[in-house]
Amino acid sequence: MLLLTACGSQPSWQAISIATLSSDGLTLTVELLFGQPKPDGTYCEQVTDTDVLESSSQVVIGIQVVNTCAAPFPWEQRNTFDVGYIFPVKLNLKKPLGERAVLEKENRWPVRVKQPSGDS
């Protein structure tokens, strides 16, 4: 899971440490941790972009998020949630992952890939 820490309403690429691989090897699912949904069921956090760059030896993944409820200035920021809500983001691959390494886009750090325990 990933805790979002973006400041203001600027989109930012999120650090990704864990992704779950689908049984066919073609989808990586990353679970982001969003704040409590608003009364209308929508979240303040919104995924604005995803990126999947594949090569023969690695897959680089990225998820960009913006907090639309954030104060425009850091000193106006409040803690908007005490409990996190899991928000899954699916990233589709062109070819099965196989033995390729998975890295996150922002810093090129390795992403731990959990093998499927049964898709639903």
Short mmCIF file of N, CA, C and O in Angstrom, two decimals:
data_model
loop_
_atom_site.label_atom_id
_atom_site.label_comp_id
_atom_site.label_asym_id
_atom_site.label_seq_id
_atom_site.Cartn_x
_atom_site.Cartn_y
_atom_site.Cartn_z
N MET A 1 0.83 -1.17 0.00
CA MET A 1 0.00 0.00 0.00
C MET A 1 0.88 1.24 0.00
O MET A 1 2.00 1.20 0.44
N LEU A 2 0.32 2.31 -0.43
CA LEU A 2 1.06 3.53 -0.61
C LEU A 2 0.30 4.67 0.04
O LEU A 2 -0.89 4.83 -0.19
N LEU A 3 0.95 5.43 0.88
CA LEU A 3 0.35 6.59 1.52
C LEU A 3 0.68 7.82 0.71
O LEU A 3 1.83 8.09 0.41
N LEU A 4 -0.34 8.57 0.33
CA LEU A 4 -0.14 9.75 -0.49
C LEU A 4 0.27 10.93 0.37
O LEU A 4 -0.32 11.18 1.40
N THR A 5 1.27 11.68 -0.10
CA THR A 5 1.77 12.81 0.69
C THR A 5 1.95 14.05 -0.17
O THR A 5 2.77 14.89 0.13
N ALA A 6 1.21 14.17 -1.24
CA ALA A 6 1.37 15.32 -2.13
C ALA A 6 0.93 16.61 -1.43
O ALA A 6 0.05 16.62 -0.60
N CYS A 7 1.56 17.69 -1.79
CA CYS A 7 1.27 18.99 -1.21
C CYS A 7 0.54 19.85 -2.24
O CYS A 7 0.93 19.89 -3.39
N GLY A 8 -0.49 20.53 -1.80
CA GLY A 8 -1.22 21.40 -2.71
C GLY A 8 -1.96 20.59 -3.75
O GLY A 8 -2.22 19.42 -3.59
N SER A 9 -2.32 21.24 -4.84
CA SER A 9 -3.12 20.56 -5.86
C SER A 9 -2.31 20.27 -7.12
O SER A 9 -2.86 20.20 -8.20
N GLN A 10 -1.01 20.10 -7.00
CA GLN A 10 -0.16 19.75 -8.13
C GLN A 10 -0.08 18.23 -8.25
O GLN A 10 0.13 17.55 -7.26
N PRO A 11 -0.24 17.69 -9.46
CA PRO A 11 -0.08 16.25 -9.62
C PRO A 11 1.36 15.83 -9.29
O PRO A 11 2.29 16.58 -9.55
N SER A 12 1.50 14.65 -8.73
CA SER A 12 2.84 14.14 -8.43
C SER A 12 2.88 12.64 -8.71
O SER A 12 1.90 11.93 -8.52
N TRP A 13 4.06 12.17 -9.17
CA TRP A 13 4.27 10.74 -9.39
C TRP A 13 4.48 10.11 -8.03
O TRP A 13 5.26 10.59 -7.21
N GLN A 14 3.78 9.02 -7.77
CA GLN A 14 3.81 8.37 -6.48
C GLN A 14 4.92 7.33 -6.40
O GLN A 14 5.20 6.65 -7.39
N ALA A 15 5.51 7.20 -5.23
CA ALA A 15 6.47 6.12 -4.99
C ALA A 15 5.67 4.82 -4.92
O ALA A 15 4.60 4.77 -4.31
N ILE A 16 6.17 3.79 -5.56
CA ILE A 16 5.49 2.49 -5.58
C ILE A 16 6.46 1.46 -5.05
O ILE A 16 7.57 1.33 -5.56
N SER A 17 6.05 0.72 -4.03
CA SER A 17 6.95 -0.28 -3.47
C SER A 17 6.48 -1.71 -3.71
O SER A 17 7.29 -2.63 -3.74
N ILE A 18 5.17 -1.90 -3.90
CA ILE A 18 4.62 -3.25 -4.09
C ILE A 18 3.56 -3.22 -5.18
O ILE A 18 2.74 -2.30 -5.24
N ALA A 19 3.56 -4.24 -6.03
CA ALA A 19 2.52 -4.44 -7.03
C ALA A 19 2.17 -5.92 -7.06
O ALA A 19 3.02 -6.77 -6.79
N THR A 20 0.93 -6.22 -7.38
CA THR A 20 0.49 -7.61 -7.48
C THR A 20 0.31 -7.96 -8.95
O THR A 20 -0.34 -7.23 -9.70
N LEU A 21 0.89 -9.09 -9.34
CA LEU A 21 0.84 -9.54 -10.73
C LEU A 21 -0.39 -10.42 -10.94
O LEU A 21 -0.70 -11.29 -10.12
N SER A 22 -1.08 -10.22 -12.05
CA SER A 22 -2.22 -11.08 -12.40
C SER A 22 -1.71 -12.46 -12.80
O SER A 22 -0.54 -12.64 -13.14
N SER A 23 -2.59 -13.45 -12.77
CA SER A 23 -2.17 -14.82 -13.08
C SER A 23 -1.69 -14.98 -14.52
O SER A 23 -0.86 -15.84 -14.80
N ASP A 24 -2.16 -14.13 -15.45
CA ASP A 24 -1.69 -14.22 -16.83
C ASP A 24 -0.41 -13.42 -17.07
O ASP A 24 0.15 -13.42 -18.16
N GLY A 25 0.07 -12.70 -16.03
CA GLY A 25 1.31 -11.94 -16.13
C GLY A 25 1.21 -10.65 -16.91
O GLY A 25 2.22 -10.01 -17.19
N LEU A 26 -0.01 -10.22 -17.26
CA LEU A 26 -0.19 -9.04 -18.11
C LEU A 26 -0.68 -7.79 -17.38
O LEU A 26 -0.81 -6.74 -18.00
N THR A 27 -0.98 -7.91 -16.08
CA THR A 27 -1.48 -6.76 -15.34
C THR A 27 -0.80 -6.67 -13.98
O THR A 27 -0.71 -7.66 -13.26
N LEU A 28 -0.31 -5.47 -13.66
CA LEU A 28 0.21 -5.19 -12.33
C LEU A 28 -0.82 -4.30 -11.63
O LEU A 28 -1.27 -3.30 -12.21
N THR A 29 -1.19 -4.65 -10.40
CA THR A 29 -2.14 -3.84 -9.63
C THR A 29 -1.41 -3.23 -8.45
O THR A 29 -0.77 -3.94 -7.67
N VAL A 30 -1.50 -1.92 -8.34
CA VAL A 30 -0.90 -1.18 -7.24
C VAL A 30 -2.04 -0.66 -6.38
O VAL A 30 -3.02 -0.11 -6.89
N GLU A 31 -1.93 -0.84 -5.06
CA GLU A 31 -2.96 -0.35 -4.14
C GLU A 31 -2.49 0.97 -3.53
O GLU A 31 -1.54 1.00 -2.76
N LEU A 32 -3.18 2.04 -3.90
CA LEU A 32 -2.90 3.35 -3.30
C LEU A 32 -3.77 3.50 -2.07
O LEU A 32 -4.83 2.89 -1.96
N LEU A 33 -3.33 4.33 -1.16
CA LEU A 33 -4.09 4.60 0.06
C LEU A 33 -4.64 6.01 -0.03
O LEU A 33 -3.89 6.98 0.02
N PHE A 34 -5.95 6.12 -0.22
CA PHE A 34 -6.62 7.41 -0.34
C PHE A 34 -7.33 7.74 0.96
O PHE A 34 -7.55 6.88 1.80
N GLY A 35 -7.72 9.00 1.09
CA GLY A 35 -8.51 9.42 2.24
C GLY A 35 -9.95 8.95 2.12
O GLY A 35 -10.35 8.35 1.12
N GLN A 36 -10.74 9.24 3.12
CA GLN A 36 -12.14 8.84 3.15
C GLN A 36 -12.90 9.45 1.97
O GLN A 36 -12.71 10.63 1.65
N PRO A 37 -13.76 8.66 1.33
CA PRO A 37 -14.54 9.21 0.22
C PRO A 37 -15.46 10.33 0.71
O PRO A 37 -15.90 10.33 1.86
N LYS A 38 -15.74 11.27 -0.19
CA LYS A 38 -16.68 12.34 0.10
C LYS A 38 -18.10 11.77 0.12
O LYS A 38 -18.31 10.63 -0.32
N PRO A 39 -19.08 12.52 0.60
CA PRO A 39 -20.46 12.00 0.65
C PRO A 39 -20.99 11.50 -0.69
O PRO A 39 -21.82 10.60 -0.74
N ASP A 40 -20.51 12.07 -1.80
CA ASP A 40 -20.98 11.63 -3.11
C ASP A 40 -20.25 10.37 -3.61
O ASP A 40 -20.49 9.91 -4.72
N GLY A 41 -19.34 9.81 -2.79
CA GLY A 41 -18.63 8.59 -3.14
C GLY A 41 -17.33 8.80 -3.90
O GLY A 41 -16.61 7.85 -4.17
N THR A 42 -17.02 10.03 -4.26
CA THR A 42 -15.77 10.32 -4.95
C THR A 42 -14.66 10.60 -3.95
O THR A 42 -14.93 10.87 -2.77
N TYR A 43 -13.44 10.55 -4.41
CA TYR A 43 -12.28 10.80 -3.56
C TYR A 43 -11.67 12.16 -3.88
O TYR A 43 -11.77 12.63 -5.01
N CYS A 44 -11.02 12.77 -2.89
CA CYS A 44 -10.26 13.99 -3.15
C CYS A 44 -9.08 13.68 -4.06
O CYS A 44 -8.72 14.48 -4.92
N GLU A 45 -8.46 12.52 -3.88
CA GLU A 45 -7.33 12.11 -4.68
C GLU A 45 -7.82 11.56 -6.01
O GLU A 45 -8.79 10.80 -6.05
N GLN A 46 -7.16 11.92 -7.08
CA GLN A 46 -7.53 11.42 -8.40
C GLN A 46 -6.27 11.01 -9.15
O GLN A 46 -5.27 11.73 -9.13
N VAL A 47 -6.34 9.85 -9.79
CA VAL A 47 -5.25 9.41 -10.65
C VAL A 47 -5.35 10.22 -11.94
O VAL A 47 -6.38 10.21 -12.61
N THR A 48 -4.30 10.97 -12.25
CA THR A 48 -4.31 11.83 -13.44
C THR A 48 -3.55 11.22 -14.61
O THR A 48 -3.75 11.61 -15.75
N ASP A 49 -2.65 10.25 -14.32
CA ASP A 49 -1.88 9.64 -15.39
C ASP A 49 -1.26 8.35 -14.88
O ASP A 49 -1.00 8.20 -13.68
N THR A 50 -1.05 7.42 -15.78
CA THR A 50 -0.28 6.22 -15.49
C THR A 50 0.74 6.05 -16.61
O THR A 50 0.53 6.54 -17.72
N ASP A 51 1.81 5.35 -16.30
CA ASP A 51 2.86 5.16 -17.27
C ASP A 51 3.42 3.75 -17.13
O ASP A 51 3.68 3.29 -16.01
N VAL A 52 3.57 3.07 -18.24
CA VAL A 52 4.18 1.74 -18.27
C VAL A 52 5.17 1.75 -19.43
O VAL A 52 4.79 1.90 -20.59
N LEU A 53 6.46 1.65 -19.11
CA LEU A 53 7.52 1.61 -20.12
C LEU A 53 8.17 0.24 -20.06
O LEU A 53 8.79 -0.11 -19.06
N GLU A 54 8.05 -0.53 -21.13
CA GLU A 54 8.56 -1.90 -21.15
C GLU A 54 9.79 -2.04 -22.03
O GLU A 54 9.87 -1.46 -23.10
N SER A 55 10.74 -2.82 -21.53
CA SER A 55 11.88 -3.24 -22.34
C SER A 55 12.04 -4.74 -22.14
O SER A 55 11.27 -5.35 -21.39
N SER A 56 13.04 -5.31 -22.76
CA SER A 56 13.24 -6.76 -22.63
C SER A 56 13.71 -7.17 -21.23
O SER A 56 13.53 -8.31 -20.83
N SER A 57 14.28 -6.23 -20.47
CA SER A 57 14.82 -6.58 -19.15
C SER A 57 14.08 -5.96 -17.98
O SER A 57 14.26 -6.38 -16.84
N GLN A 58 13.25 -4.94 -18.24
CA GLN A 58 12.57 -4.28 -17.12
C GLN A 58 11.26 -3.62 -17.55
O GLN A 58 11.03 -3.39 -18.74
N VAL A 59 10.44 -3.34 -16.54
CA VAL A 59 9.19 -2.60 -16.73
C VAL A 59 9.22 -1.46 -15.73
O VAL A 59 9.40 -1.68 -14.53
N VAL A 60 9.05 -0.24 -16.21
CA VAL A 60 9.02 0.94 -15.36
C VAL A 60 7.57 1.39 -15.27
O VAL A 60 6.92 1.60 -16.29
N ILE A 61 7.05 1.50 -14.02
CA ILE A 61 5.65 1.88 -13.84
C ILE A 61 5.54 3.17 -13.04
O ILE A 61 6.38 3.46 -12.18
N GLY A 62 4.52 3.94 -13.34
CA GLY A 62 4.28 5.18 -12.63
C GLY A 62 2.80 5.48 -12.52
O GLY A 62 2.02 5.13 -13.41
N ILE A 63 2.42 6.11 -11.42
CA ILE A 63 1.05 6.55 -11.20
C ILE A 63 1.11 7.99 -10.69
O ILE A 63 1.78 8.27 -9.69
N GLN A 64 0.44 8.87 -11.40
CA GLN A 64 0.42 10.29 -11.02
C GLN A 64 -0.94 10.59 -10.37
O GLN A 64 -1.99 10.20 -10.89
N VAL A 65 -0.88 11.29 -9.22
CA VAL A 65 -2.09 11.58 -8.45
C VAL A 65 -2.12 13.06 -8.09
O VAL A 65 -1.08 13.68 -7.84
N VAL A 66 -3.33 13.62 -8.06
CA VAL A 66 -3.53 14.99 -7.59
C VAL A 66 -4.60 14.93 -6.49
O VAL A 66 -5.52 14.12 -6.55
N ASN A 67 -4.42 15.77 -5.48
CA ASN A 67 -5.43 15.90 -4.42
C ASN A 67 -6.23 17.16 -4.70
O ASN A 67 -5.74 18.27 -4.50
N THR A 68 -7.45 16.99 -5.19
CA THR A 68 -8.27 18.13 -5.59
C THR A 68 -8.85 18.90 -4.41
O THR A 68 -9.37 19.99 -4.59
N CYS A 69 -8.75 18.34 -3.21
CA CYS A 69 -9.27 19.01 -2.02
C CYS A 69 -8.17 19.71 -1.23
O CYS A 69 -8.44 20.34 -0.21
N ALA A 70 -6.93 19.58 -1.67
CA ALA A 70 -5.80 20.12 -0.92
C ALA A 70 -5.80 21.65 -0.93
O ALA A 70 -6.21 22.28 -1.90
N ALA A 71 -5.33 22.20 0.17
CA ALA A 71 -5.17 23.65 0.26
C ALA A 71 -4.06 24.08 -0.70
O ALA A 71 -3.10 23.34 -0.91
N PRO A 72 -4.15 25.27 -1.27
CA PRO A 72 -3.13 25.70 -2.24
C PRO A 72 -1.76 25.98 -1.62
O PRO A 72 -0.76 25.97 -2.32
N PHE A 73 -1.72 26.22 -0.32
CA PHE A 73 -0.46 26.54 0.34
C PHE A 73 -0.20 25.53 1.46
O PHE A 73 -1.12 25.17 2.19
N PRO A 74 1.06 25.09 1.62
CA PRO A 74 1.37 24.06 2.61
C PRO A 74 0.94 24.42 4.03
O PRO A 74 0.52 23.55 4.79
N TRP A 75 1.03 25.69 4.41
CA TRP A 75 0.68 26.06 5.77
C TRP A 75 -0.83 26.02 6.02
O TRP A 75 -1.27 26.07 7.15
N GLU A 76 -1.63 25.89 4.96
CA GLU A 76 -3.07 25.73 5.11
C GLU A 76 -3.49 24.26 5.13
O GLU A 76 -4.65 23.95 5.33
N GLN A 77 -2.53 23.38 4.91
CA GLN A 77 -2.77 21.95 4.83
C GLN A 77 -3.26 21.42 6.18
O GLN A 77 -2.75 21.79 7.22
N ARG A 78 -4.25 20.53 6.14
CA ARG A 78 -4.72 19.84 7.33
C ARG A 78 -4.61 18.35 7.07
O ARG A 78 -4.63 17.92 5.93
N ASN A 79 -4.53 17.57 8.14
CA ASN A 79 -4.58 16.12 7.98
C ASN A 79 -6.01 15.79 7.55
O ASN A 79 -6.95 16.01 8.30
N THR A 80 -6.17 15.28 6.33
CA THR A 80 -7.51 15.07 5.81
C THR A 80 -8.06 13.68 6.08
O THR A 80 -9.22 13.45 5.83
N PHE A 81 -7.22 12.77 6.58
CA PHE A 81 -7.77 11.46 6.90
C PHE A 81 -6.94 10.77 7.96
O PHE A 81 -5.74 10.97 8.06
N ASP A 82 -7.63 9.97 8.77
CA ASP A 82 -6.97 9.16 9.78
C ASP A 82 -6.96 7.70 9.36
O ASP A 82 -6.16 6.92 9.83
N VAL A 83 -7.90 7.34 8.50
CA VAL A 83 -8.04 5.97 8.03
C VAL A 83 -7.86 5.99 6.52
O VAL A 83 -8.42 6.84 5.84
N GLY A 84 -7.08 5.06 6.02
CA GLY A 84 -6.87 4.98 4.58
C GLY A 84 -7.85 4.03 3.92
O GLY A 84 -8.32 3.07 4.53
N TYR A 85 -8.18 4.33 2.69
CA TYR A 85 -9.05 3.50 1.88
C TYR A 85 -8.28 3.04 0.67
O TYR A 85 -7.71 3.85 -0.06
N ILE A 86 -8.26 1.74 0.45
CA ILE A 86 -7.49 1.17 -0.65
C ILE A 86 -8.14 1.51 -1.98
O ILE A 86 -9.35 1.33 -2.16
N PHE A 87 -7.32 2.02 -2.89
CA PHE A 87 -7.77 2.37 -4.24
C PHE A 87 -6.85 1.65 -5.22
O PHE A 87 -5.70 2.05 -5.41
N PRO A 88 -7.33 0.55 -5.83
CA PRO A 88 -6.47 -0.21 -6.75
C PRO A 88 -6.33 0.47 -8.10
O PRO A 88 -7.28 1.02 -8.64
N VAL A 89 -5.11 0.45 -8.62
CA VAL A 89 -4.83 0.98 -9.96
C VAL A 89 -4.19 -0.15 -10.77
O VAL A 89 -3.16 -0.70 -10.37
N LYS A 90 -4.82 -0.50 -11.89
CA LYS A 90 -4.32 -1.57 -12.74
C LYS A 90 -3.46 -0.98 -13.87
O LYS A 90 -3.87 -0.02 -14.52
N LEU A 91 -2.30 -1.58 -14.06
CA LEU A 91 -1.37 -1.18 -15.11
C LEU A 91 -1.20 -2.35 -16.06
O LEU A 91 -0.75 -3.43 -15.65
N ASN A 92 -1.58 -2.17 -17.32
CA ASN A 92 -1.55 -3.25 -18.29
C ASN A 92 -0.21 -3.31 -19.03
O ASN A 92 0.31 -2.28 -19.46
N LEU A 93 0.29 -4.52 -19.16
CA LEU A 93 1.54 -4.77 -19.88
C LEU A 93 1.24 -5.28 -21.28
O LEU A 93 0.21 -5.92 -21.51
N LYS A 94 2.14 -5.03 -22.21
CA LYS A 94 1.99 -5.53 -23.58
C LYS A 94 2.37 -7.00 -23.69
O LYS A 94 1.82 -7.73 -24.50
N LYS A 95 3.35 -7.40 -22.87
CA LYS A 95 3.81 -8.79 -22.84
C LYS A 95 3.82 -9.26 -21.39
O LYS A 95 3.99 -8.45 -20.48
N PRO A 96 3.68 -10.56 -21.15
CA PRO A 96 3.75 -11.06 -19.77
C PRO A 96 5.05 -10.63 -19.09
O PRO A 96 6.10 -10.55 -19.74
N LEU A 97 4.99 -10.35 -17.81
CA LEU A 97 6.14 -9.83 -17.07
C LEU A 97 7.32 -10.78 -17.12
O LEU A 97 8.46 -10.35 -17.31
N GLY A 98 7.07 -12.06 -16.94
CA GLY A 98 8.16 -13.04 -16.95
C GLY A 98 9.20 -12.73 -15.89
O GLY A 98 8.87 -12.45 -14.75
N GLU A 99 10.47 -12.72 -16.27
CA GLU A 99 11.57 -12.49 -15.34
C GLU A 99 12.03 -11.04 -15.30
O GLU A 99 13.05 -10.72 -14.68
N ARG A 100 11.32 -10.15 -15.97
CA ARG A 100 11.74 -8.75 -16.00
C ARG A 100 11.63 -8.09 -14.64
O ARG A 100 10.73 -8.39 -13.86
N ALA A 101 12.54 -7.19 -14.37
CA ALA A 101 12.50 -6.39 -13.13
C ALA A 101 11.44 -5.31 -13.28
O ALA A 101 11.19 -4.81 -14.38
N VAL A 102 10.82 -4.93 -12.16
CA VAL A 102 9.85 -3.83 -12.16
C VAL A 102 10.43 -2.70 -11.33
O VAL A 102 10.89 -2.90 -10.20
N LEU A 103 10.45 -1.50 -11.91
CA LEU A 103 10.98 -0.31 -11.24
C LEU A 103 9.91 0.77 -11.22
O LEU A 103 9.07 0.84 -12.11
N GLU A 104 9.97 1.64 -10.20
CA GLU A 104 9.03 2.76 -10.17
C GLU A 104 9.62 3.94 -10.92
O GLU A 104 10.83 4.11 -10.97
N LYS A 105 8.75 4.73 -11.52
CA LYS A 105 9.16 5.77 -12.47
C LYS A 105 10.00 6.89 -11.85
O LYS A 105 11.00 7.31 -12.41
N GLU A 106 9.59 7.40 -10.71
CA GLU A 106 10.18 8.61 -10.16
C GLU A 106 11.66 8.45 -9.83
O GLU A 106 12.48 9.28 -10.18
N ASN A 107 12.01 7.38 -9.11
CA ASN A 107 13.40 7.20 -8.65
C ASN A 107 14.08 5.95 -9.20
O ASN A 107 15.22 5.69 -8.88
N ARG A 108 13.34 5.17 -9.99
CA ARG A 108 13.85 3.91 -10.54
C ARG A 108 14.20 2.91 -9.45
O ARG A 108 15.09 2.08 -9.61
N TRP A 109 13.48 2.98 -8.33
CA TRP A 109 13.67 1.99 -7.27
C TRP A 109 12.93 0.71 -7.62
O TRP A 109 11.89 0.74 -8.29
N PRO A 110 13.44 -0.43 -7.16
CA PRO A 110 12.76 -1.71 -7.44
C PRO A 110 11.38 -1.77 -6.77
O PRO A 110 11.19 -1.27 -5.66
N VAL A 111 10.45 -2.39 -7.48
CA VAL A 111 9.11 -2.63 -6.95
C VAL A 111 9.01 -4.12 -6.66
O VAL A 111 9.35 -4.95 -7.53
N ARG A 112 8.59 -4.47 -5.46
CA ARG A 112 8.39 -5.88 -5.11
C ARG A 112 7.12 -6.34 -5.80
O ARG A 112 6.06 -5.70 -5.69
N VAL A 113 7.20 -7.47 -6.51
CA VAL A 113 6.04 -8.01 -7.21
C VAL A 113 5.52 -9.23 -6.47
O VAL A 113 6.25 -10.20 -6.28
N LYS A 114 4.28 -9.11 -6.02
CA LYS A 114 3.61 -10.24 -5.36
C LYS A 114 2.98 -11.11 -6.43
O LYS A 114 2.32 -10.59 -7.33
N GLN A 115 3.19 -12.39 -6.32
CA GLN A 115 2.60 -13.33 -7.26
C GLN A 115 1.12 -13.51 -6.94
O GLN A 115 0.70 -13.35 -5.79
N PRO A 116 0.33 -13.86 -7.93
CA PRO A 116 -1.12 -14.00 -7.70
C PRO A 116 -1.44 -15.14 -6.77
O PRO A 116 -0.78 -16.17 -6.80
N SER A 117 -2.46 -14.92 -5.95
CA SER A 117 -2.94 -15.99 -5.08
C SER A 117 -4.30 -16.45 -5.56
O SER A 117 -5.01 -17.13 -4.85
N GLY A 118 -4.67 -16.01 -6.75
CA GLY A 118 -5.98 -16.32 -7.32
C GLY A 118 -6.67 -15.04 -7.69
O GLY A 118 -6.92 -14.20 -6.83
N ASP A 119 -6.93 -14.85 -8.95
CA ASP A 119 -7.61 -13.61 -9.41
C ASP A 119 -9.09 -13.70 -9.14
O ASP A 119 -9.68 -14.76 -9.14
N SER A 120 -9.68 -12.52 -8.93
CA SER A 120 -11.13 -12.48 -8.77
C SER A 120 -11.75 -11.60 -9.81
O SER A 120 -11.13 -10.86 -10.49
#
